[in-house]
């Protein structure tokens, strides 16, 4: 079936550095993408989203880039902080179809 | 309420018993989703509701799993004759409309079948 996958299952970065988490998706019909952050023992928390009519969207310290040509999504976190340590999931859906498909997740560890 | 609430937060049950998991979505949210997350894994879609109807039940792993939603609000996920492979965190999310709008997750119910 359709799936979303992540290139790197784990990522360690030094505090203050920028982090980049990558995601590949397989459904070319997906037109809405979301990044979630999940801290231990908690449910996923929305970070940022992007629609397929955009290739970049910025939030507070986070930027999502979408490359529809190669079906690739990335999450950039600027000046990574210890509180950013968590598992990050990308997710995709077709807005005409409600099932949201999540990737396996990338564990981000910030080294103080 | 202020957020999506799930109960119980933890449930330990014996193999073969039935369990009910509850989700209280954010007030006014018409869409409600159930996901399952096994240890160290991603989120596996189970079912979603638009109002009280479930257009897509394709993610339910077996006929031991069922879900209902009443009054367009509270939803229960029922697992009959639980098996050890059912052990996971069951997550509920709700959104104002379709997932094109922001969805919010509850903290999950950790189910352990012994």
CSV table of C-alpha atoms in Angstrom, one decimal, chain A residues 32 34 36 38 40-47 49 51 87 89 91 93-105, chain B residues 33 35 37 40-45 48 50 55-56 58-59 89 91 97-108 110:
chain,number,residue,atom,x,y,z
A,32,UNK,CA,-1.3,17.9,2.1
A,34,UNK,CA,2.2,17.5,8.1
A,36,UNK,CA,4.4,16.0,14.0
A,38,UNK,CA,6.1,13.3,19.7
A,40,UNK,CA,8.0,10.4,25.3
A,41,UNK,CA,4.7,9.4,26.7
A,42,UNK,CA,2.7,12.0,24.8
A,43,UNK,CA,0.6,12.1,21.7
A,44,UNK,CA,2.0,13.6,18.5
A,45,UNK,CA,1.9,17.4,18.4
A,46,UNK,CA,1.4,19.3,15.2
A,47,UNK,CA,4.4,21.3,14.2
A,49,UNK,CA,2.0,21.7,7.5
A,51,UNK,CA,0.0,22.1,0.9
A,87,UNK,CA,10.5,11.6,17.5
A,89,UNK,CA,6.8,12.0,12.0
A,91,UNK,CA,2.4,12.5,7.4
A,93,UNK,CA,-2.9,12.8,2.9
A,94,UNK,CA,-5.1,13.6,-0.1
A,95,UNK,CA,-7.5,16.3,1.1
A,96,UNK,CA,-10.3,14.5,-0.7
A,97,UNK,CA,-9.5,11.4,1.3
A,98,UNK,CA,-9.3,11.5,5.0
A,99,UNK,CA,-6.9,8.7,5.8
A,100,UNK,CA,-3.6,10.2,6.9
A,101,UNK,CA,-0.5,8.0,6.4
A,102,UNK,CA,2.4,8.4,8.8
A,103,UNK,CA,6.0,7.6,8.3
A,104,UNK,CA,8.0,5.5,10.8
A,105,UNK,CA,9.5,8.5,12.6
B,33,UNK,CA,-9.4,9.3,14.2
B,35,UNK,CA,-4.4,5.2,15.4
B,37,UNK,CA,1.4,2.9,17.7
B,40,UNK,CA,9.2,2.4,18.6
B,41,UNK,CA,7.0,2.3,15.5
B,42,UNK,CA,5.0,4.8,13.5
B,43,UNK,CA,1.3,5.4,13.6
B,44,UNK,CA,-1.0,2.8,12.1
B,45,UNK,CA,-4.3,4.1,10.9
B,48,UNK,CA,-11.9,7.6,11.3
B,50,UNK,CA,-17.0,12.1,10.2
B,55,UNK,CA,-16.5,6.1,6.0
B,56,UNK,CA,-13.2,4.1,6.2
B,58,UNK,CA,-10.1,-0.4,6.3
B,59,UNK,CA,-7.4,-0.1,8.9
B,89,UNK,CA,-0.5,2.7,22.4
B,91,UNK,CA,-4.1,7.3,19.9
B,97,UNK,CA,-13.2,19.2,9.6
B,98,UNK,CA,-11.3,17.0,7.3
B,99,UNK,CA,-7.6,16.5,8.0
B,100,UNK,CA,-6.9,19.5,5.8
B,101,UNK,CA,-7.4,21.4,9.0
B,102,UNK,CA,-5.1,21.0,12.0
B,103,UNK,CA,-5.7,17.8,13.9
B,104,UNK,CA,-5.0,17.4,17.6
B,105,UNK,CA,-4.0,14.2,19.3
B,106,UNK,CA,-4.8,12.9,22.8
B,107,UNK,CA,-2.1,11.4,25.0
B,108,UNK,CA,-3.0,7.9,24.1
B,110,UNK,CA,-1.2,2.3,26.6
